[in-house]
Amino acid sequence: MKILVTGGTGYIGSHTVVELQAKGHEVIIIDNLSNSNINVLDAIEKISGIKPEFENFDLADMAKTEDFFQRNNDIDGIIHFAAFKAVGESVDNPLMYYRNNLYSLVNILQGMKDNSIPNLVFSSSCTVYGQPEELPVNEEAPVQKAESPYGNTKQISEEVIFDTTKASDIKAIALRYFNPIGAHESTEIGELPLGVPNNLMPFITQTAIGIREQLSVFGDDYNTPDGTAIRDYIHVVDLAQAHVIAVERMVNKNMKKDFEYFNLGTGNGYSVLEVIKSFEKVSEQKLNYKIVGRRAGDVEQVWADTNFANDELGWKAKKNIDEMTLSAWKWELKLQTEK
Ligand code: WQD
C-alpha cells in the first residue's frame, strides 16, 4: 500500500512510518518541520533501510495541498498526525491552533474528496473525554467540553470528519491516544521536545540527565491513592502498531461503520509518583523533584477501557511501564552522546 503520513517526522509519526515500512508499505511524508527535524528521515532509514519520500510544505496552505493530491492520487490511505499539540500554548494562542489544526484537516479532506482517496486515520486524543464520569473510560463515554483550545480542535476535527464521511465516500478511523511515552529500541528515533518539555516523561529524563534542575510534580492533593494525578501511559511503538492495523483495516474494507473511533491505551493507570518510581528503578538513580501546586487544565485521573480496540482491531499494548521509562531513558542518553 502507498500511505501518506502527515507529521511523519514527528514523535508518533516517525515511529508509525517505521512500523509501516516493516510491514512492506510504501510511505510518503508531508511535514512542515515546525516541530520536528529533517534528520529524522535519515534515522528512519537507519532503522528500516528505506528513506521515505518527503515533501516539506504547510498543509494549512490549500493550494499546495491541492497540488500535492493531484500529483499523488494513487494513495491508498492517509494517517494524519500533523497538528500543534501543546495544551498550554493553545490557551495562549488559540487562533494559531484553530487555524493550523482545522485548516490542515479540511484541506486534506478536500484533497481526498477531489481525488477519490478513500481512507483516513486521524490522530485524536483522550482529552475529548475531559474528566470521565466512569473509569476506565470507553468509546461511548460522553465527549465533554474541552479543557483547552488544543483539545477543542480534536473534538471539532472528529465532528468535521464524521460529517464528511456521511456526505462522501471517505471512510475514517479516529484513534484516541492516552499518554504516549518511550522511544524505539534502536534509540534512532524518540521524543524531541523543542524548548522546555510540557510533558512528564521528557521532563523526567531531562532532569535526570542534568538539563533541567528539578521536576515539579503538579499537585499531590488529588483524590488518588498517593495524591498525584493518574494517566494511562502507552509505549509509542505499541501506539504506532495500532495505526498500521487501523489503516490496513480500512484498505482491506473491514470497517463496520464509515467512521470508527478507538481508545489506544494500556488499560492501566499510573500516578506521577509511580512513574517516577519506575524511572528511578530502571535508571538506577534518584530523581530530583518537588511537589508544587496543581497545573490548570489537568484532569485528576483517566485510563482507558481497551476492550473495543482489543476485540475489534485485534490489537493490545504489550509494553509495561518499566519498559516505557527505560526506553525513554536510553533515548535521552543517546541524545546526549550526539551533543
Ligand atoms: C502527565 C501528568 C501532569 C509535567 C497531554 C495532552 C494530551 C497529550 C499528552 C498530545 C499530569 C504531570 C507533567 C510536569 C507533572 N498530548 N506533570 N510535571 O497533560 O496528561 O496530556 O499530553 O497529544 O492530549 O493533554 O500529559 O505529560 O503533560 O502530564 O507533574 O513537569 O504528569 O500534571 O498529571 P497530559 P503530561
mmCIF file of C-alpha atoms and ligand atoms in Angstrom:
data_model
loop_
_atom_site.group_PDB
_atom_site.id
_atom_site.type_symbol
_atom_site.label_atom_id
_atom_site.label_comp_id
_atom_site.label_asym_id
_atom_site.label_seq_id
_atom_site.Cartn_x
_atom_site.Cartn_y
_atom_site.Cartn_z
ATOM 1 C CA MET A 1 0.000 0.000 0.000
ATOM 2 C CA LYS A 2 1.037 3.627 -0.537
ATOM 3 C CA ILE A 3 0.388 5.502 2.717
ATOM 4 C CA LEU A 4 0.671 9.250 3.267
ATOM 5 C CA VAL A 5 1.835 10.123 6.796
ATOM 6 C CA THR A 6 1.382 13.799 7.612
ATOM 7 C CA GLY A 7 3.587 14.914 10.504
ATOM 8 C CA GLY A 8 5.738 11.871 9.745
ATOM 9 C CA THR A 9 8.981 13.407 11.071
ATOM 10 C CA GLY A 10 7.326 13.954 14.450
ATOM 11 C CA TYR A 11 7.372 11.744 17.545
ATOM 12 C CA ILE A 12 4.431 9.387 16.915
ATOM 13 C CA GLY A 13 4.581 9.916 13.155
ATOM 14 C CA SER A 14 8.182 8.707 12.800
ATOM 15 C CA HIS A 15 7.510 5.608 14.890
ATOM 16 C CA THR A 16 4.468 4.865 12.725
ATOM 17 C CA VAL A 17 6.476 5.277 9.498
ATOM 18 C CA VAL A 18 8.957 2.658 10.770
ATOM 19 C CA GLU A 19 6.139 0.210 11.566
ATOM 20 C CA LEU A 20 4.501 0.797 8.158
ATOM 21 C CA GLN A 21 7.801 0.108 6.393
ATOM 22 C CA ALA A 22 8.296 -3.022 8.499
ATOM 23 C CA LYS A 23 5.005 -4.288 7.036
ATOM 24 C CA GLY A 24 6.236 -3.551 3.496
ATOM 25 C CA HIS A 25 4.147 -0.442 2.847
ATOM 26 C CA GLU A 26 5.400 2.484 0.748
ATOM 27 C CA VAL A 27 5.388 5.717 2.785
ATOM 28 C CA ILE A 28 5.322 9.360 1.739
ATOM 29 C CA ILE A 29 5.667 12.035 4.423
ATOM 30 C CA ILE A 30 4.418 15.609 4.427
ATOM 31 C CA ASP A 31 5.810 17.750 7.225
ATOM 32 C CA ASN A 32 6.498 21.497 7.561
ATOM 33 C CA LEU A 33 9.196 20.781 10.174
ATOM 34 C CA SER A 34 7.623 23.331 12.547
ATOM 35 C CA ASN A 35 8.061 20.930 15.462
ATOM 36 C CA SER A 36 10.452 18.276 14.141
ATOM 37 C CA ASN A 37 13.826 17.802 12.487
ATOM 38 C CA ILE A 38 14.563 16.688 8.911
ATOM 39 C CA ASN A 39 17.345 14.404 10.255
ATOM 40 C CA VAL A 40 14.557 12.069 11.373
ATOM 41 C CA LEU A 41 14.384 10.882 7.730
ATOM 42 C CA ASP A 42 17.958 9.551 7.987
ATOM 43 C CA ALA A 43 17.153 7.987 11.367
ATOM 44 C CA ILE A 44 14.163 6.179 9.837
ATOM 45 C CA GLU A 45 16.397 4.942 7.014
ATOM 46 C CA LYS A 46 18.945 3.653 9.569
ATOM 47 C CA ILE A 47 16.179 1.543 11.155
ATOM 48 C CA SER A 48 14.316 0.332 8.067
ATOM 49 C CA GLY A 49 16.852 0.717 5.271
ATOM 50 C CA ILE A 50 14.341 2.837 3.358
ATOM 51 C CA LYS A 51 14.309 6.640 3.284
ATOM 52 C CA PRO A 52 10.648 7.680 2.895
ATOM 53 C CA GLU A 53 9.630 10.134 0.179
ATOM 54 C CA PHE A 54 9.291 13.575 1.795
ATOM 55 C CA GLU A 55 7.580 16.850 0.933
ATOM 56 C CA ASN A 56 8.054 19.940 3.069
ATOM 57 C CA PHE A 57 5.045 22.243 2.998
ATOM 58 C CA ASP A 58 2.270 23.526 5.262
ATOM 59 C CA LEU A 59 -0.998 21.590 4.945
ATOM 60 C CA ALA A 60 -2.849 24.730 6.041
ATOM 61 C CA ASP A 61 -1.922 26.064 2.554
ATOM 62 C CA MET A 62 -4.855 24.992 0.388
ATOM 63 C CA ALA A 63 -3.174 25.472 -2.998
ATOM 64 C CA LYS A 64 -0.077 23.458 -2.041
ATOM 65 C CA THR A 65 -2.212 20.694 -0.538
ATOM 66 C CA GLU A 66 -4.451 20.538 -3.621
ATOM 67 C CA ASP A 67 -1.388 20.355 -5.858
ATOM 68 C CA PHE A 68 0.058 17.501 -3.779
ATOM 69 C CA PHE A 69 -3.083 15.376 -4.054
ATOM 70 C CA GLN A 70 -3.374 15.954 -7.790
ATOM 71 C CA ARG A 71 0.180 14.625 -8.148
ATOM 72 C CA ASN A 72 -0.421 11.715 -5.720
ATOM 73 C CA ASN A 73 -3.943 10.456 -6.288
ATOM 74 C CA ASP A 74 -2.750 6.811 -6.061
ATOM 75 C CA ILE A 75 -2.541 6.992 -2.262
ATOM 76 C CA ASP A 76 -4.342 4.074 -0.550
ATOM 77 C CA GLY A 77 -4.620 5.691 2.873
ATOM 78 C CA ILE A 78 -3.641 8.715 4.953
ATOM 79 C CA ILE A 79 -2.505 8.825 8.584
ATOM 80 C CA HIS A 80 -2.879 12.418 9.719
ATOM 81 C CA PHE A 81 -0.636 13.452 12.634
ATOM 82 C CA ALA A 82 0.345 16.980 11.561
ATOM 83 C CA ALA A 83 -1.045 19.359 14.199
ATOM 84 C CA PHE A 84 0.064 21.596 17.044
ATOM 85 C CA LYS A 85 -0.370 19.781 20.355
ATOM 86 C CA ALA A 86 0.831 21.797 23.339
ATOM 87 C CA VAL A 87 -2.093 22.319 25.704
ATOM 88 C CA GLY A 88 -0.635 25.392 27.438
ATOM 89 C CA GLU A 89 0.434 27.066 24.190
ATOM 90 C CA SER A 90 -3.066 26.582 22.787
ATOM 91 C CA VAL A 91 -4.547 28.558 25.707
ATOM 92 C CA ASP A 92 -2.178 31.472 24.999
ATOM 93 C CA ASN A 93 -2.596 31.308 21.209
ATOM 94 C CA PRO A 94 -5.969 29.781 20.288
ATOM 95 C CA LEU A 95 -6.206 31.243 16.769
ATOM 96 C CA MET A 96 -2.871 29.686 15.797
ATOM 97 C CA TYR A 97 -4.262 26.301 16.943
ATOM 98 C CA TYR A 98 -7.662 26.638 15.251
ATOM 99 C CA ARG A 99 -6.094 27.836 12.002
ATOM 100 C CA ASN A 100 -3.335 25.254 11.857
ATOM 101 C CA ASN A 101 -5.170 22.179 13.116
ATOM 102 C CA LEU A 102 -8.507 22.791 11.392
ATOM 103 C CA TYR A 103 -7.348 24.307 8.080
ATOM 104 C CA SER A 104 -4.927 21.400 7.608
ATOM 105 C CA LEU A 105 -7.626 18.810 8.236
ATOM 106 C CA VAL A 106 -10.171 20.488 5.935
ATOM 107 C CA ASN A 107 -7.575 20.774 3.151
ATOM 108 C CA ILE A 108 -6.722 17.091 3.480
ATOM 109 C CA LEU A 109 -10.381 16.039 3.404
ATOM 110 C CA GLN A 110 -10.988 18.266 0.356
ATOM 111 C CA GLY A 111 -7.989 16.711 -1.386
ATOM 112 C CA MET A 112 -9.278 13.224 -0.570
ATOM 113 C CA LYS A 113 -12.736 14.081 -1.901
ATOM 114 C CA ASP A 114 -11.469 15.667 -5.121
ATOM 115 C CA ASN A 115 -9.058 12.818 -5.877
ATOM 116 C CA SER A 116 -11.120 9.832 -4.645
ATOM 117 C CA ILE A 117 -8.706 8.932 -1.870
ATOM 118 C CA PRO A 118 -10.880 6.888 0.498
ATOM 119 C CA ASN A 119 -9.173 6.204 3.825
ATOM 120 C CA LEU A 120 -8.156 8.471 6.724
ATOM 121 C CA VAL A 121 -6.708 7.575 10.132
ATOM 122 C CA PHE A 122 -6.932 10.597 12.429
ATOM 123 C CA SER A 123 -4.725 11.288 15.440
ATOM 124 C CA SER A 124 -7.186 12.136 18.203
ATOM 125 C CA SER A 125 -6.808 12.277 21.965
ATOM 126 C CA CYS A 126 -8.350 11.108 25.230
ATOM 127 C CA THR A 127 -8.685 14.810 26.068
ATOM 128 C CA VAL A 128 -12.055 14.602 24.271
ATOM 129 C CA TYR A 129 -13.368 12.844 27.397
ATOM 130 C CA GLY A 130 -12.274 15.562 29.850
ATOM 131 C CA GLN A 131 -12.575 14.081 33.365
ATOM 132 C CA PRO A 132 -14.685 10.971 32.659
ATOM 133 C CA GLU A 133 -17.595 10.190 34.990
ATOM 134 C CA GLU A 134 -16.660 6.498 34.951
ATOM 135 C CA LEU A 135 -13.260 4.802 34.808
ATOM 136 C CA PRO A 136 -11.909 3.056 32.813
ATOM 137 C CA VAL A 137 -13.297 5.246 30.034
ATOM 138 C CA ASN A 138 -14.753 3.549 26.944
ATOM 139 C CA GLU A 139 -15.525 4.927 23.481
ATOM 140 C CA GLU A 140 -19.193 5.527 24.302
ATOM 141 C CA ALA A 141 -18.347 7.837 27.201
ATOM 142 C CA PRO A 142 -19.684 11.325 26.558
ATOM 143 C CA VAL A 143 -17.352 13.812 24.895
ATOM 144 C CA GLN A 144 -17.080 16.659 27.411
ATOM 145 C CA LYS A 145 -16.280 20.313 26.935
ATOM 146 C CA ALA A 146 -12.590 20.524 26.093
ATOM 147 C CA GLU A 147 -10.264 21.902 28.768
ATOM 148 C CA SER A 148 -8.155 23.732 26.146
ATOM 149 C CA PRO A 149 -8.289 25.013 22.550
ATOM 150 C CA TYR A 150 -5.946 22.115 21.690
ATOM 151 C CA GLY A 151 -8.451 19.580 22.999
ATOM 152 C CA ASN A 152 -11.251 21.500 21.275
ATOM 153 C CA THR A 153 -9.507 21.220 17.893
ATOM 154 C CA LYS A 154 -9.517 17.434 18.374
ATOM 155 C CA GLN A 155 -13.224 17.411 19.181
ATOM 156 C CA ILE A 156 -14.110 19.703 16.281
ATOM 157 C CA SER A 157 -11.881 17.663 13.945
ATOM 158 C CA GLU A 158 -13.740 14.468 14.819
ATOM 159 C CA GLU A 159 -17.037 16.202 14.019
ATOM 160 C CA VAL A 160 -15.714 17.581 10.710
ATOM 161 C CA ILE A 161 -14.541 14.089 9.758
ATOM 162 C CA PHE A 162 -17.827 12.457 10.816
ATOM 163 C CA ASP A 163 -19.883 14.910 8.742
ATOM 164 C CA THR A 164 -17.588 14.410 5.738
ATOM 165 C CA THR A 165 -17.848 10.605 5.878
ATOM 166 C CA LYS A 166 -21.650 10.959 5.808
ATOM 167 C CA ALA A 167 -21.525 13.175 2.711
ATOM 168 C CA SER A 168 -18.836 11.379 0.714
ATOM 169 C CA ASP A 169 -17.149 8.015 0.063
ATOM 170 C CA ILE A 170 -14.445 8.859 2.601
ATOM 171 C CA LYS A 171 -14.017 6.368 5.480
ATOM 172 C CA ALA A 172 -12.246 7.369 8.710
ATOM 173 C CA ILE A 173 -10.905 5.957 11.948
ATOM 174 C CA ALA A 174 -10.102 8.283 14.860
ATOM 175 C CA LEU A 175 -7.553 6.918 17.319
ATOM 176 C CA ARG A 176 -7.883 8.476 20.767
ATOM 177 C CA TYR A 177 -4.441 8.329 22.369
ATOM 178 C CA PHE A 178 -3.859 8.281 26.063
ATOM 179 C CA ASN A 179 -0.315 9.251 27.072
ATOM 180 C CA PRO A 180 2.358 8.150 24.578
ATOM 181 C CA ILE A 181 5.869 7.840 26.074
ATOM 182 C CA GLY A 182 9.100 5.970 25.378
ATOM 183 C CA ALA A 183 11.188 5.503 22.236
ATOM 184 C CA HIS A 184 12.171 2.952 19.596
ATOM 185 C CA GLU A 185 14.555 0.248 20.886
ATOM 186 C CA SER A 186 17.186 1.341 18.311
ATOM 187 C CA THR A 187 17.363 4.794 20.033
ATOM 188 C CA GLU A 188 17.437 6.238 16.491
ATOM 189 C CA ILE A 189 14.073 7.967 16.974
ATOM 190 C CA GLY A 190 12.225 9.282 20.024
ATOM 191 C CA GLU A 191 10.539 12.341 21.508
ATOM 192 C CA LEU A 192 12.326 15.592 20.580
ATOM 193 C CA PRO A 193 10.617 18.312 22.622
ATOM 194 C CA LEU A 194 11.673 21.770 21.436
ATOM 195 C CA GLY A 195 12.434 24.006 24.434
ATOM 196 C CA VAL A 196 11.130 23.227 27.913
ATOM 197 C CA PRO A 197 9.072 19.991 27.793
ATOM 198 C CA ASN A 198 5.377 20.258 28.644
ATOM 199 C CA ASN A 199 5.013 16.518 29.118
ATOM 200 C CA LEU A 200 6.055 14.469 32.131
ATOM 201 C CA MET A 201 8.349 11.849 30.583
ATOM 202 C CA PRO A 202 10.781 14.145 28.734
ATOM 203 C CA PHE A 203 10.899 16.415 31.781
ATOM 204 C CA ILE A 204 11.866 13.428 33.937
ATOM 205 C CA THR A 205 14.643 12.269 31.599
ATOM 206 C CA GLN A 206 15.979 15.814 31.088
ATOM 207 C CA THR A 207 16.062 16.329 34.864
ATOM 208 C CA ALA A 208 17.867 13.024 35.359
ATOM 209 C CA ILE A 209 20.470 13.855 32.718
ATOM 210 C CA GLY A 210 21.020 17.350 34.138
ATOM 211 C CA ILE A 211 19.403 19.545 31.501
ATOM 212 C CA ARG A 212 16.645 20.545 33.966
ATOM 213 C CA GLU A 213 17.317 21.377 37.606
ATOM 214 C CA GLN A 214 14.312 19.688 39.175
ATOM 215 C CA LEU A 215 10.973 18.155 38.210
ATOM 216 C CA SER A 216 7.888 19.877 39.618
ATOM 217 C CA VAL A 217 5.118 17.416 40.435
ATOM 218 C CA PHE A 218 1.875 19.271 39.753
ATOM 219 C CA GLY A 219 -0.175 18.536 42.853
ATOM 220 C CA ASP A 220 -0.383 15.728 45.404
ATOM 221 C CA ASP A 221 -3.822 16.630 46.746
ATOM 222 C CA TYR A 222 -5.891 14.723 44.184
ATOM 223 C CA ASN A 223 -8.354 12.061 45.249
ATOM 224 C CA THR A 224 -5.974 9.240 44.239
ATOM 225 C CA PRO A 225 -4.043 6.674 46.331
ATOM 226 C CA ASP A 226 -0.851 8.746 46.535
ATOM 227 C CA GLY A 227 -2.482 12.116 45.799
ATOM 228 C CA THR A 228 -0.830 12.626 42.409
ATOM 229 C CA ALA A 229 -2.711 12.529 39.101
ATOM 230 C CA ILE A 230 -3.168 9.261 37.212
ATOM 231 C CA ARG A 231 -2.728 8.691 33.460
ATOM 232 C CA ASP A 232 -2.701 5.727 31.083
ATOM 233 C CA TYR A 233 0.840 5.762 29.677
ATOM 234 C CA ILE A 234 1.351 3.765 26.482
ATOM 235 C CA HIS A 235 4.593 2.906 24.659
ATOM 236 C CA VAL A 236 4.870 4.854 21.413
ATOM 237 C CA VAL A 237 5.716 1.661 19.463
ATOM 238 C CA ASP A 238 2.535 -0.040 20.677
ATOM 239 C CA LEU A 239 0.669 3.076 19.595
ATOM 240 C CA ALA A 240 2.389 3.112 16.186
ATOM 241 C CA GLN A 241 1.486 -0.524 15.539
ATOM 242 C CA ALA A 242 -2.183 0.256 16.177
ATOM 243 C CA HIS A 243 -2.042 2.830 13.353
ATOM 244 C CA VAL A 244 -0.792 0.229 10.893
ATOM 245 C CA ILE A 245 -3.597 -2.131 11.910
ATOM 246 C CA ALA A 246 -6.157 0.681 11.549
ATOM 247 C CA VAL A 247 -5.072 1.741 8.043
ATOM 248 C CA GLU A 248 -4.917 -1.909 6.900
ATOM 249 C CA ARG A 249 -8.441 -2.410 8.308
ATOM 250 C CA MET A 250 -9.681 0.397 6.083
ATOM 251 C CA VAL A 251 -7.832 -0.548 2.905
ATOM 252 C CA ASN A 252 -8.947 -4.180 3.334
ATOM 253 C CA LYS A 253 -12.534 -2.894 3.748
ATOM 254 C CA ASN A 254 -13.049 -4.491 7.165
ATOM 255 C CA MET A 255 -14.701 -1.472 8.735
ATOM 256 C CA LYS A 256 -18.183 -1.845 10.216
ATOM 257 C CA LYS A 257 -19.077 1.856 10.048
ATOM 258 C CA ASP A 258 -17.885 4.731 7.849
ATOM 259 C CA PHE A 259 -16.469 6.492 10.932
ATOM 260 C CA GLU A 260 -14.970 4.428 13.757
ATOM 261 C CA TYR A 261 -13.055 5.536 16.834
ATOM 262 C CA PHE A 262 -10.898 3.594 19.278
ATOM 263 C CA ASN A 263 -9.199 4.264 22.612
ATOM 264 C CA LEU A 264 -5.495 3.480 22.467
ATOM 265 C CA GLY A 265 -4.211 2.909 25.974
ATOM 266 C CA THR A 266 -2.991 0.017 28.098
ATOM 267 C CA GLY A 267 -5.957 -0.047 30.483
ATOM 268 C CA ASN A 268 -3.574 0.624 33.400
ATOM 269 C CA GLY A 269 -3.382 3.950 35.213
ATOM 270 C CA TYR A 270 -0.157 5.142 36.822
ATOM 271 C CA SER A 271 0.281 8.162 39.099
ATOM 272 C CA VAL A 272 3.063 10.692 38.635
ATOM 273 C CA LEU A 273 4.881 9.288 41.688
ATOM 274 C CA GLU A 274 4.558 5.742 40.317
ATOM 275 C CA VAL A 275 6.126 6.848 37.011
ATOM 276 C CA ILE A 276 8.952 8.488 38.945
ATOM 277 C CA LYS A 277 9.426 5.292 40.973
ATOM 278 C CA SER A 278 9.575 3.216 37.790
ATOM 279 C CA PHE A 279 12.094 5.622 36.274
ATOM 280 C CA GLU A 280 14.308 5.563 39.388
ATOM 281 C CA LYS A 281 14.253 1.766 39.310
ATOM 282 C CA VAL A 282 15.196 1.352 35.648
ATOM 283 C CA SER A 283 17.733 4.218 35.588
ATOM 284 C CA GLU A 284 19.179 3.232 38.983
ATOM 285 C CA GLN A 285 19.279 6.851 40.084
ATOM 286 C CA LYS A 286 17.279 9.172 42.339
ATOM 287 C CA LEU A 287 15.221 11.846 40.605
ATOM 288 C CA ASN A 288 15.269 15.397 41.967
ATOM 289 C CA TYR A 289 11.637 16.519 42.239
ATOM 290 C CA LYS A 290 9.369 18.619 44.405
ATOM 291 C CA ILE A 291 5.623 18.755 44.883
ATOM 292 C CA VAL A 292 4.069 22.047 43.758
ATOM 293 C CA GLY A 293 0.504 23.232 43.073
ATOM 294 C CA ARG A 294 -1.823 21.685 40.515
ATOM 295 C CA ARG A 295 -1.477 22.656 36.806
ATOM 296 C CA ALA A 296 -4.527 24.431 35.321
ATOM 297 C CA GLY A 297 -6.474 22.205 32.931
ATOM 298 C CA ASP A 298 -5.224 18.890 34.318
ATOM 299 C CA VAL A 299 -7.785 16.162 34.898
ATOM 300 C CA GLU A 300 -7.401 14.108 38.087
ATOM 301 C CA GLN A 301 -7.360 10.580 36.681
ATOM 302 C CA VAL A 302 -8.034 8.885 33.377
ATOM 303 C CA TRP A 303 -7.265 5.465 31.939
ATOM 304 C CA ALA A 304 -8.668 3.513 29.026
ATOM 305 C CA ASP A 305 -11.125 0.688 28.651
ATOM 306 C CA THR A 306 -9.249 -1.064 25.829
ATOM 307 C CA ASN A 307 -11.736 -3.874 25.122
ATOM 308 C CA PHE A 308 -13.101 -2.392 21.886
ATOM 309 C CA ALA A 309 -9.638 -1.897 20.336
ATOM 310 C CA ASN A 310 -8.505 -5.310 21.621
ATOM 311 C CA ASP A 311 -11.530 -7.126 20.173
ATOM 312 C CA GLU A 312 -12.208 -5.099 17.027
ATOM 313 C CA LEU A 313 -8.656 -4.298 15.938
ATOM 314 C CA GLY A 314 -7.057 -7.420 17.402
ATOM 315 C CA TRP A 315 -4.513 -5.071 18.968
ATOM 316 C CA LYS A 316 -3.269 -4.917 22.574
ATOM 317 C CA ALA A 317 -0.457 -2.809 24.048
ATOM 318 C CA LYS A 318 2.421 -5.073 25.019
ATOM 319 C CA LYS A 319 4.996 -2.985 26.876
ATOM 320 C CA ASN A 320 4.824 -2.312 30.614
ATOM 321 C CA ILE A 321 5.668 0.901 32.461
ATOM 322 C CA ASP A 322 9.273 -0.103 33.221
ATOM 323 C CA GLU A 323 9.923 -0.879 29.536
ATOM 324 C CA MET A 324 8.443 2.524 28.676
ATOM 325 C CA THR A 325 10.513 4.516 31.164
ATOM 326 C CA LEU A 326 13.693 2.569 30.341
ATOM 327 C CA SER A 327 13.279 3.224 26.592
ATOM 328 C CA ALA A 328 12.762 6.946 27.320
ATOM 329 C CA TRP A 329 15.925 6.984 29.425
ATOM 330 C CA LYS A 330 18.026 5.165 26.777
ATOM 331 C CA TRP A 331 16.825 7.711 24.213
ATOM 332 C CA GLU A 332 17.829 10.644 26.454
ATOM 333 C CA LEU A 333 21.256 9.078 26.996
ATOM 334 C CA LYS A 334 21.678 8.650 23.225
ATOM 335 C CA LEU A 335 20.703 12.293 22.624
ATOM 336 C CA GLN A 336 23.440 13.389 24.990
ATOM 337 C CA THR A 337 26.093 11.406 23.109
ATOM 338 C CA GLU A 338 25.114 13.324 19.943
ATOM 339 C CA LYS A 339 25.545 16.782 21.524
HETATM 340 C C1 WQD B 1 1.004 13.874 32.639
HETATM 341 C C2 WQD B 1 0.905 14.014 34.150
HETATM 342 C C3 WQD B 1 0.718 16.293 34.878
HETATM 343 C C4 WQD B 1 4.690 17.585 33.633
HETATM 344 C C5 WQD B 1 -1.218 15.957 27.439
HETATM 345 C C6 WQD B 1 -2.290 16.275 26.441
HETATM 346 C C7 WQD B 1 -2.604 15.039 25.645
HETATM 347 C C8 WQD B 1 -1.347 14.535 25.033
HETATM 348 C C9 WQD B 1 -0.338 14.186 26.129
HETATM 349 C C10 WQD B 1 -0.929 15.417 22.853
HETATM 350 C C11 WQD B 1 -0.116 15.066 34.581
HETATM 351 C C12 WQD B 1 2.014 15.661 35.381
HETATM 352 C C13 WQD B 1 3.552 16.827 33.854
HETATM 353 C C14 WQD B 1 5.462 18.042 34.726
HETATM 354 C C15 WQD B 1 3.943 16.939 36.214
HETATM 355 N N1 WQD B 1 -0.807 15.499 24.175
HETATM 356 N N2 WQD B 1 3.196 16.512 35.136
HETATM 357 N N3 WQD B 1 5.059 17.695 35.987
HETATM 358 O O1 WQD B 1 -1.406 16.552 30.345
HETATM 359 O O2 WQD B 1 -1.876 14.056 30.646
HETATM 360 O O3 WQD B 1 -1.717 15.029 28.362
HETATM 361 O O4 WQD B 1 -0.087 15.414 26.823
HETATM 362 O O5 WQD B 1 -1.422 14.586 22.181
HETATM 363 O O6 WQD B 1 -3.539 15.363 24.655
HETATM 364 O O7 WQD B 1 -3.432 16.675 27.137
HETATM 365 O O8 WQD B 1 0.332 14.798 29.735
HETATM 366 O O9 WQD B 1 2.722 14.513 30.239
HETATM 367 O O10 WQD B 1 1.711 16.847 30.337
HETATM 368 O O11 WQD B 1 1.136 15.200 32.097
HETATM 369 O O12 WQD B 1 3.605 16.643 37.385
HETATM 370 O O13 WQD B 1 6.505 18.747 34.594
HETATM 371 O O14 WQD B 1 2.171 14.475 34.649
HETATM 372 O O15 WQD B 1 0.133 17.109 35.890
HETATM 373 O O16 WQD B 1 -0.729 14.625 35.774
HETATM 374 P P1 WQD B 1 -1.228 15.151 29.891
HETATM 375 P P2 WQD B 1 1.552 15.396 30.564
#
